[in-house]
Amino acid sequence: MICYVLILEWVFPFLFGRVTNTVTDLEEPIISEEIQADRKHPSRNLLEGVDLNSVEIKLNQFIISKGFKDEELRLPDFAADLGLSTHQASYYLNNYLSQSYTDFLNFHRINEVMIMMKNKSNFNLLTIALECGFNSASSFHRACIKFTGKSPRDLRNYIQLNIGTGNKVEKQLDL
């Protein structure tokens, strides 16, 4: 019986908790997590070969023509206006303007809302928001808080108070 157990221990050491692999030094290099992450997703410039001046001109034309007021506007349509793919347009906004597509639209929509609040102070806030491209009161409220730090009602009151003083509201709100 003892011989049988010794043979089992020698043939199947894992059954007895003994490790036979005594290699202590592995020759495999240790790679930092940052390098591994870079290998998984190598950074590449999606705008390589794209005329950035042309993109900037088209973007300025888009802003001047107030294309952001279209509530049906989606990233593929926006990208087509710029002459880019959707990935390139998103990459351009993220890396060159430090804004997401949604933030870019909402930023310009809020600026337009502020202009309309100055000129059409008797209009309903929701009417102004819808005219500027917002789909709902909640999206308008969220964007207003995010970019001005004020609720729509507080923003309108603030603008109306500062119209008579001649102060630039956009500068005071850091827009």
C-alpha positions as a printed NumPy array, in Angstrom:
array([[  0.   ,   0.   ,   0.   ],
       [  2.79 ,   2.455,   0.862],
       [  4.533,   1.665,  -2.408],
       [  1.296,   2.326,  -4.282],
       [  0.935,   5.755,  -2.625],
       [  4.572,   6.626,  -3.372],
       [  4.129,   5.668,  -7.02 ],
       [  0.946,   7.775,  -7.23 ],
       [  2.766,  10.7  ,  -5.638],
       [  5.606,  10.358,  -8.113],
       [  3.338,   9.981, -11.183],
       [  0.59 ,  12.449, -10.155],
       [  2.221,  15.085,  -7.932],
       [ -0.685,  17.514,  -8.345],
       [ -2.845,  15.126,  -6.353],
       [ -0.619,  15.624,  -3.342],
       [ -0.097,  19.384,  -3.581],
       [  3.548,  19.147,  -4.574],
       [  4.74 ,  21.219,  -7.499],
       [  7.396,  19.682,  -9.676],
       [  7.989,  22.637, -12.002],
       [ 10.911,  24.326, -10.316],
       [ 11.64 ,  26.942, -12.973],
       [ 11.906,  30.144, -10.971],
       [ 13.194,  32.658, -13.479],
       [ 10.95 ,  33.254, -16.417],
       [ 12.636,  34.746, -19.441],
       [  9.458,  36.549, -20.491],
       [  9.794,  40.34 , -20.313],
       [  7.326,  42.185, -18.143],
       [  5.368,  44.787, -20.124],
       [  3.779,  47.732, -18.37 ],
       [  0.013,  48.169, -18.592],
       [  0.4  ,  51.431, -20.532],
       [  2.425,  49.742, -23.258],
       [ -0.062,  46.873, -23.421],
       [ -2.934,  49.356, -23.779],
       [ -1.085,  51.115, -26.608],
       [ -0.625,  47.817, -28.401],
       [ -4.324,  47.003, -28.133],
       [ -5.466,  50.372, -29.499],
       [ -2.654,  52.087, -31.348],
       [ -3.355,  55.769, -31.751],
       [ -3.639,  56.925, -35.3  ],
       [ -4.507,  60.189, -36.861],
       [ -7.822,  59.71 , -38.629],
       [ -7.365,  63.062, -40.34 ],
       [ -4.114,  62.158, -42.052],
       [ -4.233,  63.564, -45.568],
       [ -7.279,  65.737, -44.836],
       [ -7.061,  69.476, -45.508],
       [ -7.799,  70.857, -42.028],
       [ -8.096,  74.434, -43.331],
       [-10.891,  73.318, -45.625],
       [-12.611,  71.539, -42.725],
       [-12.316,  74.672, -40.581],
       [-13.799,  76.843, -43.343],
       [-16.709,  74.431, -43.804],
       [-17.245,  74.323, -40.04 ],
       [-17.361,  78.13 , -39.881],
       [-19.838,  78.179, -42.769],
       [-21.947,  75.635, -40.877],
       [-21.953,  77.892, -37.798],
       [-22.678,  81.065, -39.799],
       [-25.557,  79.378, -41.638],
       [-26.805,  78.184, -38.228],
       [-26.965,  74.559, -39.326],
       [-27.001,  73.577, -35.651],
       [-30.616,  74.808, -35.433],
       [-31.787,  71.701, -37.31 ],
       [-33.172,  69.424, -34.597],
       [-32.998,  66.445, -36.99 ],
       [-29.26 ,  66.905, -37.599],
       [-27.253,  63.731, -36.981],
       [-23.517,  63.115, -37.016],
       [-23.482,  61.449, -40.476],
       [-25.196,  64.5  , -42.028],
       [-22.877,  66.881, -40.188],
       [-19.837,  64.876, -41.306],
       [-21.036,  64.912, -44.916],
       [-21.342,  68.724, -44.75 ],
       [-17.699,  68.871, -43.655],
       [-16.607,  66.36 , -46.294],
       [-15.508,  63.834, -43.664],
       [-16.534,  60.392, -42.496],
       [-18.443,  60.162, -39.219],
       [-15.322,  58.884, -37.45 ],
       [-13.225,  61.724, -38.831],
       [-15.793,  64.368, -37.872],
       [-16.024,  63.009, -34.342],
       [-12.219,  62.806, -34.118],
       [-11.907,  66.419, -35.338],
       [-14.402,  67.742, -32.78 ],
       [-12.88 ,  65.735, -29.921],
       [ -9.222,  66.475, -30.63 ],
       [ -9.254,  69.938, -32.203],
       [-12.231,  71.566, -30.461],
       [-12.218,  69.431, -27.284],
       [-15.963,  68.885, -27.556],
       [-18.198,  65.979, -28.352],
       [-20.602,  66.297, -31.261],
       [-23.544,  66.85 , -28.903],
       [-21.678,  69.448, -26.847],
       [-20.652,  71.27 , -30.028],
       [-24.275,  71.52 , -31.19 ],
       [-25.651,  72.429, -27.774],
       [-22.986,  75.085, -27.182],
       [-23.963,  76.905, -30.364],
       [-27.651,  76.37 , -29.686],
       [-27.3  ,  77.969, -26.239],
       [-25.494,  80.942, -27.802],
       [-28.397,  81.304, -30.233],
       [-30.878,  81.031, -27.344],
       [-29.097,  83.883, -25.575],
       [-29.301,  86.06 , -28.691],
       [-33.003,  85.31 , -29.047],
       [-33.603,  86.021, -25.349],
       [-32.145,  89.49 , -25.905],
       [-34.154,  90.175, -29.053],
       [-37.398,  88.363, -28.253],
       [-37.718,  88.767, -24.512],
       [-41.475,  88.204, -24.542],
       [-41.241,  84.758, -26.208],
       [-41.862,  81.554, -24.289],
       [-38.607,  79.828, -23.254],
       [-39.657,  76.516, -24.785],
       [-40.518,  78.225, -28.079],
       [-37.074,  79.812, -28.167],
       [-35.422,  76.482, -27.333],
       [-37.309,  74.636, -30.066],
       [-36.465,  77.354, -32.619],
       [-32.788,  76.961, -31.737],
       [-32.763,  73.212, -32.379],
       [-33.452,  71.627, -29.013],
       [-35.801,  68.623, -29.112],
       [-37.257,  68.985, -25.642],
       [-37.421,  71.163, -22.567],
       [-35.261,  68.71 , -20.628],
       [-32.415,  68.716, -23.175],
       [-32.584,  72.523, -23.268],
       [-32.496,  72.745, -19.468],
       [-29.522,  70.345, -19.232],
       [-27.538,  72.231, -21.872],
       [-28.372,  75.596, -20.322],
       [-27.094,  74.49 , -16.915],
       [-24.004,  72.867, -18.447],
       [-22.874,  75.841, -20.519],
       [-24.087,  78.835, -18.49 ],
       [-24.402,  77.5  , -14.962],
       [-27.947,  78.89 , -14.84 ],
       [-31.413,  77.495, -15.39 ],
       [-33.221,  78.843, -18.477],
       [-35.423,  81.121, -16.373],
       [-32.455,  82.446, -14.387],
       [-30.544,  82.949, -17.622],
       [-33.354,  85.001, -19.148],
       [-33.609,  87.134, -15.988],
       [-29.841,  87.61 , -16.003],
       [-29.841,  88.639, -19.669],
       [-32.734,  91.063, -19.201],
       [-30.978,  92.701, -16.253],
       [-27.767,  93.125, -18.24 ],
       [-29.299,  94.374, -21.507],
       [-29.69 ,  97.89 , -20.159],
       [-26.144,  98.012, -18.796],
       [-24.57 ,  97.2  , -22.153],
       [-22.476,  94.401, -20.647],
       [-21.538,  91.501, -22.877],
       [-23.457,  88.634, -21.312],
       [-21.427,  85.982, -23.17 ],
       [-18.18 ,  87.24 , -21.639],
       [-19.667,  87.322, -18.153],
       [-20.893,  83.74 , -18.561],
       [-17.573,  82.584, -20.103],
       [-19.134,  81.546, -23.417]])
